[in-house]
Amino acid sequence: MRFFDFFRRARQDIPSADTAKQRLQVILAYERGSTKGSGPDCLPLVQKEIIQVIRKYFEIDESKVTVDFERGDGISMLEVNIELPNLAGGAGRPAA
Amino acid sequence: MSKVIVVTSGKGGVGKTTSSAAIATGLALRGKKTVVIDFDVGLRNLDLIMGVERRVVFDFINVINDGIRLNQALIKDKRVENLYILPTSQTRDKEALNKEGVEKVVEELRKEFDYVICDSPAGIEKGAHMALYFADEAIVVTNPEVSSVRDSDRILGILNSRSRRAERGEAPVRQHLLLTRYDTERVAKGEMLKLEDVLEILAIPVLGVIPQDDTVLQCSNIGVPVILDDRSMAGQAYKDAVGRLLGETIELRFVSPPRRGFMHWLLRRSA
């Protein structure tokens, strides 16, 4: 069994301490940058206000709106998904 | 000019009380009149680690709220000259603390002592905030581990924004890193964050590196601050840390695995 251990150790995985360091650098860069009103703390408000705007033009089901936030190495992404009602017939036809 | 130093971390269980006890004792051994205050109201432990648990009559909360005089609550250490302990209540909780009361006690202690060490509880709520609020310097105790580093970062943010010095726009609280539970062999294997990594992330000067050491538990078992154990590596490391706190330049020990002899290598291999 010792024989196989030798080969396994030769294909060394990334040392876990390096992963720890990378993860910390990403998450702390983000958390330090967060000031009042930015970052995921304001997401519920963002969602609420987006719904208000869309409601002015479309009838939407609030439960069909999702807001997602993903932070990465150099870039963060805000993803908003809104399911609109069936628009078949009548809507959006240009004036003659 | 007396100094108020908070020993804090954010994360629990990283070695704040152990370090407060060791550092306060170390300062007293160097001739500085030192008092160490337990801010962990309701979960007091400083008295146990210092070995004075049977001598607690009046406490920090009695002084703030119940008209007890400071000198009735202060416990003089029997082993070390110049060393005093201010224990806290075991029955009340952090709500018993208030800014005016704590300020009054701290200011009174400043007049009598060279060093006032505040042993903070874990967290970022009232107890921890009171402990750091009046500090001139902060020792941020950190384990080489992700949760601890993250929480230490948060505590540093709070020291920079919500301490009295920050609120008044005075010179900022001087910050020091104390890296505890350092296991040089695990660091060498790549399993544990190394000192350089933590320094790069937190970017504050290092006060000391305390090695993982069985004597810490043994000393707390018998109620002796680990710095008083001459055999202890952790104790030696605390001695170095105290020297650096006093402005001395001391090279870091216990940051590389010890050089073992051939016999040790042979015995380890034969398992």
Coordinates of C-alpha atoms in Angstrom, one line a residue:
Chain A
M1 CA 0.0 0.0 0.0
R2 CA 2.9 2.3 0.8
F3 CA 4.0 1.8 -2.9
F4 CA 0.8 3.4 -4.2
D5 CA 0.9 6.3 -1.7
F6 CA 4.2 7.3 -3.2
F7 CA 2.6 7.8 -6.6
R8 CA -0.3 9.6 -5.2
R9 CA 1.9 12.0 -3.4
A10 CA 3.9 12.6 -6.6
R11 CA 0.7 14.0 -8.3
Q12 CA 0.4 16.6 -5.6
D13 CA -2.9 18.5 -5.5
I14 CA -2.9 22.2 -5.0
P15 CA -1.9 22.8 -1.4
S16 CA -5.1 23.7 0.5
A17 CA -3.4 26.7 2.1
D18 CA -3.0 28.3 -1.3
T19 CA -6.7 27.8 -2.0
A20 CA -7.5 29.3 1.4
K21 CA -5.4 32.4 0.6
Q22 CA -7.0 32.9 -2.8
R23 CA -10.5 32.6 -1.3
L24 CA -9.7 35.1 1.4
Q25 CA -8.3 37.6 -1.0
V26 CA -11.4 37.5 -3.2
I27 CA -14.0 37.6 -0.4
L28 CA -12.1 40.3 1.6
A29 CA -11.6 42.6 -1.4
Y30 CA -15.3 42.5 -1.9
E31 CA -16.3 42.9 1.7
R32 CA -14.0 45.8 2.3
G33 CA -15.3 47.6 -0.8
S34 CA -18.9 47.4 0.4
T35 CA -20.1 50.8 1.6
K36 CA -23.6 51.7 2.7
G37 CA -26.1 51.0 0.0
S38 CA -24.0 48.9 -2.2
G39 CA -23.5 45.1 -2.3
P40 CA -26.0 42.5 -1.5
D41 CA -27.5 44.4 1.4
C42 CA -29.4 46.6 -1.1
L43 CA -30.6 43.7 -3.3
P44 CA -34.1 43.5 -1.7
L45 CA -34.5 47.3 -2.5
V46 CA -33.2 46.8 -6.0
Q47 CA -35.8 44.0 -6.6
K48 CA -38.6 46.1 -5.1
E49 CA -37.8 49.1 -7.3
I50 CA -37.4 47.1 -10.5
I51 CA -40.8 45.5 -9.9
Q52 CA -42.3 49.0 -9.5
V53 CA -40.9 50.2 -12.8
I54 CA -41.9 47.1 -14.7
R55 CA -45.4 47.3 -13.2
K56 CA -45.9 50.7 -14.8
Y57 CA -45.9 49.0 -18.2
F58 CA -46.7 45.3 -17.6
E59 CA -48.8 43.2 -15.2
I60 CA -46.3 41.0 -13.5
D61 CA -46.4 38.3 -10.9
E62 CA -44.0 39.4 -8.1
S63 CA -43.1 35.8 -7.4
K64 CA -41.8 35.5 -11.0
V65 CA -39.0 38.1 -10.4
T66 CA -35.6 36.9 -9.2
V67 CA -32.5 39.0 -8.5
D68 CA -29.1 37.2 -8.2
F69 CA -25.7 38.5 -7.3
E70 CA -22.4 36.7 -7.9
R71 CA -19.0 38.0 -7.0
G72 CA -15.9 36.8 -8.7
D73 CA -12.2 37.5 -9.1
G74 CA -12.3 40.8 -11.0
I75 CA -16.0 41.2 -11.9
S76 CA -19.3 40.9 -10.1
M77 CA -22.6 40.2 -11.8
L78 CA -26.1 41.3 -11.1
E79 CA -28.7 39.1 -12.8
V80 CA -32.4 40.0 -12.9
N81 CA -35.0 37.6 -14.3
I82 CA -38.5 38.8 -14.9
E83 CA -41.2 36.6 -16.4
L84 CA -43.5 38.8 -18.5
P85 CA -47.2 37.9 -19.1
N86 CA -48.1 36.4 -22.4
L87 CA -48.1 39.4 -24.8
A88 CA -49.9 37.7 -27.7
G89 CA -52.4 40.0 -29.5
G90 CA -52.7 43.7 -29.3
A91 CA -49.6 44.9 -27.5
G92 CA -46.7 46.6 -29.2
R93 CA -48.2 47.2 -32.6
P94 CA -46.9 50.3 -34.2
A95 CA -49.4 53.0 -34.9
A96 CA -50.5 53.0 -38.5
Chain B
M1 CA 1.9 58.1 29.7
S2 CA -0.3 55.0 30.2
K3 CA -1.6 52.8 27.4
V4 CA -4.9 51.1 27.0
I5 CA -4.5 48.0 24.8
V6 CA -7.4 45.8 23.7
V7 CA -6.8 42.1 22.9
T8 CA -9.5 41.3 20.3
S9 CA -10.2 39.1 17.4
G10 CA -13.8 38.8 16.3
K11 CA -13.6 35.1 16.1
G12 CA -14.0 33.1 19.3
G13 CA -11.6 30.6 20.7
V14 CA -8.5 31.9 19.0
G15 CA -6.5 32.8 22.2
K16 CA -7.6 36.2 23.4
T17 CA -7.8 35.4 27.0
T18 CA -4.7 33.2 26.9
S19 CA -2.8 36.0 25.2
S20 CA -4.2 38.7 27.5
A21 CA -3.1 36.8 30.6
A22 CA 0.3 36.1 29.1
I23 CA 1.0 39.6 27.9
A24 CA -0.2 41.3 31.0
T25 CA 2.0 39.0 33.1
G26 CA 4.9 39.6 30.8
L27 CA 4.6 43.4 31.0
A28 CA 4.4 43.2 34.8
L29 CA 7.5 41.0 34.8
R30 CA 9.2 43.8 32.9
G31 CA 8.4 46.2 35.7
K32 CA 5.3 47.8 34.2
K33 CA 2.4 48.3 36.6
T34 CA -0.3 46.4 34.6
V35 CA -4.0 45.7 35.1
V36 CA -5.9 43.2 32.9
I37 CA -9.8 43.6 32.6
D38 CA -12.2 40.9 31.7
F39 CA -14.9 42.3 29.3
D40 CA -16.6 39.0 28.7
V41 CA -19.6 39.7 31.0
G42 CA -21.5 36.6 31.8
L43 CA -18.9 34.2 30.5
R44 CA -15.9 35.2 32.5
N45 CA -12.7 33.3 32.0
L46 CA -9.8 35.6 32.7
D47 CA -10.1 34.8 36.4
L48 CA -9.7 31.0 35.6
I49 CA -6.7 31.5 33.3
M50 CA -5.0 33.7 35.8
G51 CA -5.7 31.3 38.6
V52 CA -7.6 33.8 40.8
E53 CA -11.1 32.4 40.4
R54 CA -11.5 31.7 44.2
R55 CA -10.5 35.3 45.0
V56 CA -13.3 37.1 43.1
V57 CA -15.5 39.0 45.5
F58 CA -16.5 42.2 43.6
D59 CA -16.2 42.7 39.9
F60 CA -16.1 45.2 37.0
I61 CA -19.9 45.4 36.8
N62 CA -20.2 46.0 40.6
V63 CA -17.9 49.0 40.1
I64 CA -19.9 50.4 37.1
N65 CA -23.4 49.9 38.5
D66 CA -23.4 49.1 42.2
G67 CA -21.2 51.7 43.8
I68 CA -18.3 49.4 44.6
R69 CA -14.9 51.1 44.7
L70 CA -12.3 50.0 42.1
N71 CA -9.8 48.9 44.7
Q72 CA -12.4 46.6 46.3
A73 CA -12.7 44.7 42.9
L74 CA -9.1 44.7 41.8
I75 CA -7.2 41.4 42.6
K76 CA -3.5 41.6 43.2
D77 CA -1.6 38.7 41.6
K78 CA 0.2 36.7 44.2
R79 CA 3.0 35.5 41.9
V80 CA 4.0 38.6 40.0
E81 CA 4.7 42.0 41.4
N82 CA 2.9 45.0 39.6
L83 CA 0.1 42.8 38.2
Y84 CA -3.6 43.3 38.9
I85 CA -6.8 41.6 37.6
L86 CA -10.3 43.2 37.3
P87 CA -12.7 40.3 36.9
T88 CA -16.2 40.6 35.5
S89 CA -19.6 39.3 36.5
Q90 CA -20.6 35.7 35.8
T91 CA -24.3 36.3 36.4
R92 CA -25.1 39.4 34.4
D93 CA -24.5 40.0 30.7
K94 CA -23.1 42.5 28.3
E95 CA -26.2 44.8 28.7
A96 CA -24.8 45.7 32.1
L97 CA -22.0 47.6 30.4
N98 CA -22.5 51.3 29.4
K99 CA -20.0 53.7 27.8
E100 CA -20.0 56.3 30.7
G101 CA -19.4 53.6 33.3
V102 CA -16.6 51.9 31.3
E103 CA -15.0 55.2 30.5
K104 CA -14.9 56.2 34.2
V105 CA -13.2 52.9 35.2
V106 CA -10.7 53.1 32.3
E107 CA -9.8 56.7 33.1
E108 CA -9.3 55.9 36.8
L109 CA -7.1 52.9 35.9
R110 CA -5.1 55.0 33.5
K111 CA -4.0 57.2 36.4
E112 CA -2.7 54.3 38.4
F113 CA -1.3 51.9 35.8
D114 CA 1.3 51.9 33.0
Y115 CA -0.7 49.4 31.0
V116 CA -4.5 48.6 30.9
I117 CA -5.1 45.4 29.0
C118 CA -8.7 44.8 27.9
D119 CA -9.5 41.2 27.3
S120 CA -12.4 41.3 24.7
P121 CA -15.1 38.8 24.3
A122 CA -15.7 37.3 20.8
G123 CA -18.1 39.0 18.4
I124 CA -18.7 42.5 17.3
E125 CA -21.5 43.4 19.6
K126 CA -21.6 45.5 22.8
G127 CA -19.0 43.6 24.9
A128 CA -16.4 43.6 22.1
H129 CA -17.2 47.2 21.2
M130 CA -16.8 48.4 24.7
A131 CA -13.5 46.6 25.0
L132 CA -12.0 48.2 21.9
Y133 CA -13.7 51.6 22.2
F134 CA -11.2 53.3 24.5
A135 CA -8.1 51.6 23.2
D136 CA -4.8 53.3 22.2
E137 CA -3.5 50.0 20.7
A138 CA -5.0 46.7 19.6
I139 CA -3.6 43.3 19.5
V140 CA -5.6 41.3 16.9
V141 CA -5.4 37.6 17.7
T142 CA -5.7 35.5 14.6
N143 CA -5.5 31.8 13.9
P144 CA -4.0 30.8 10.4
E145 CA -7.5 29.7 9.3
V146 CA -10.1 31.3 7.0
S147 CA -12.8 32.1 9.4
S148 CA -10.4 33.7 11.9
V149 CA -8.7 35.8 9.2
R150 CA -12.0 37.0 7.9
D151 CA -13.3 38.0 11.3
S152 CA -10.0 39.7 12.2
D153 CA -10.4 41.8 9.0
R154 CA -13.9 42.8 10.2
I155 CA -12.6 43.8 13.6
L156 CA -9.8 45.9 12.0
G157 CA -12.5 47.7 10.1
I158 CA -14.4 48.4 13.3
L159 CA -11.2 49.6 15.0
N160 CA -10.7 52.1 12.1
S161 CA -14.3 53.4 12.2
R162 CA -15.9 52.9 15.5
S163 CA -13.3 53.3 18.2
R164 CA -13.2 56.6 20.2
R165 CA -10.0 57.6 18.4
A166 CA -11.7 57.1 15.0
E167 CA -14.8 59.0 16.1
R168 CA -12.8 61.9 17.4
G169 CA -10.4 62.0 14.4
E170 CA -7.4 61.4 16.7
A171 CA -4.3 59.3 15.8
P172 CA -5.6 55.9 14.8
V173 CA -5.5 52.9 17.1
R174 CA -2.1 51.2 16.6
Q175 CA -2.8 47.7 15.4
H176 CA -0.7 44.5 15.9
L177 CA -1.1 41.0 14.6
L178 CA -0.7 38.1 17.0
L179 CA -0.8 34.9 15.0
T180 CA -1.6 32.0 17.4
R181 CA -1.8 28.2 17.1
Y182 CA 0.9 28.3 14.4
D183 CA 1.9 24.8 13.4
T184 CA 5.1 25.0 11.4
E185 CA 5.0 21.4 10.1
R186 CA 1.5 21.9 8.7
V187 CA 2.6 25.1 7.2
A188 CA 5.6 23.4 5.5
K189 CA 3.2 20.8 4.1
G190 CA 1.0 23.5 2.6
E191 CA -2.0 22.6 4.8
M192 CA -2.0 25.8 6.9
L193 CA -1.8 29.4 5.9
K194 CA 1.6 30.8 6.5
L195 CA 2.6 34.0 8.3
E196 CA 3.4 35.8 5.1
D197 CA 0.0 34.9 3.7
V198 CA -1.8 36.3 6.7
L199 CA 0.4 39.4 6.7
E200 CA -0.3 40.0 3.0
I201 CA -4.1 39.8 3.6
L202 CA -4.4 41.7 6.8
A203 CA -1.5 44.1 6.2
I204 CA -0.8 45.1 9.8
P205 CA 2.6 44.7 11.6
V206 CA 3.2 41.4 13.3
L207 CA 3.6 41.5 17.1
G208 CA 4.3 37.8 17.5
V209 CA 3.8 34.2 16.3
I210 CA 2.7 31.8 19.0
P211 CA 3.3 28.1 18.2
Q212 CA 0.7 25.4 18.7
D213 CA 1.8 24.1 22.1
D214 CA 0.4 21.5 24.6
T215 CA 1.6 23.6 27.5
V216 CA -1.1 26.1 26.9
L217 CA -3.8 23.7 28.0
Q218 CA -1.7 22.4 30.9
C219 CA -1.2 25.9 32.1
S220 CA -4.8 26.8 31.9
N221 CA -5.6 23.6 33.8
I222 CA -3.5 24.7 36.7
G223 CA -4.3 28.4 36.4
V224 CA -0.9 29.8 35.5
P225 CA -0.3 32.2 32.6
V226 CA 1.7 30.3 30.0
I227 CA 4.5 32.9 30.0
L228 CA 5.4 31.7 33.5
D229 CA 6.3 28.2 32.2
D230 CA 9.9 28.3 31.3
R231 CA 9.8 25.1 29.3
S232 CA 7.0 26.3 27.1
M233 CA 7.6 27.4 23.5
A234 CA 4.4 29.4 23.5
G235 CA 5.6 31.1 26.7
Q236 CA 8.9 32.0 25.0
A237 CA 7.0 33.4 22.1
Y238 CA 4.8 35.5 24.4
K239 CA 8.0 36.9 26.0
D240 CA 9.3 38.0 22.6
A241 CA 5.9 39.6 21.8
V242 CA 6.0 41.6 25.1
G243 CA 9.5 42.8 24.2
R244 CA 8.3 43.9 20.8
L245 CA 5.3 45.7 22.4
L246 CA 7.9 47.6 24.5
G247 CA 9.6 48.7 21.3
E248 CA 12.4 46.1 21.1
T249 CA 13.5 44.5 17.9
I250 CA 13.3 40.7 18.3
E251 CA 13.6 38.2 15.5
L252 CA 10.6 35.9 15.1
R253 CA 11.2 32.4 16.5
F254 CA 8.9 29.4 16.0
V255 CA 8.2 30.2 12.4
S256 CA 10.1 27.3 10.8
P257 CA 9.9 23.6 11.6
P258 CA 12.6 22.7 14.2
R259 CA 15.7 20.9 12.8
R260 CA 15.4 17.3 14.1
G261 CA 18.2 14.9 14.5
F262 CA 18.7 11.7 12.5
M263 CA 17.3 9.5 15.2
H264 CA 14.0 11.4 15.1
W265 CA 13.8 11.0 11.3
L266 CA 14.5 7.3 11.6
L267 CA 11.9 6.7 14.2
R268 CA 9.3 8.7 12.3
R269 CA 9.9 6.6 9.1
S270 CA 9.5 3.2 10.7
A271 CA 5.8 3.5 11.6

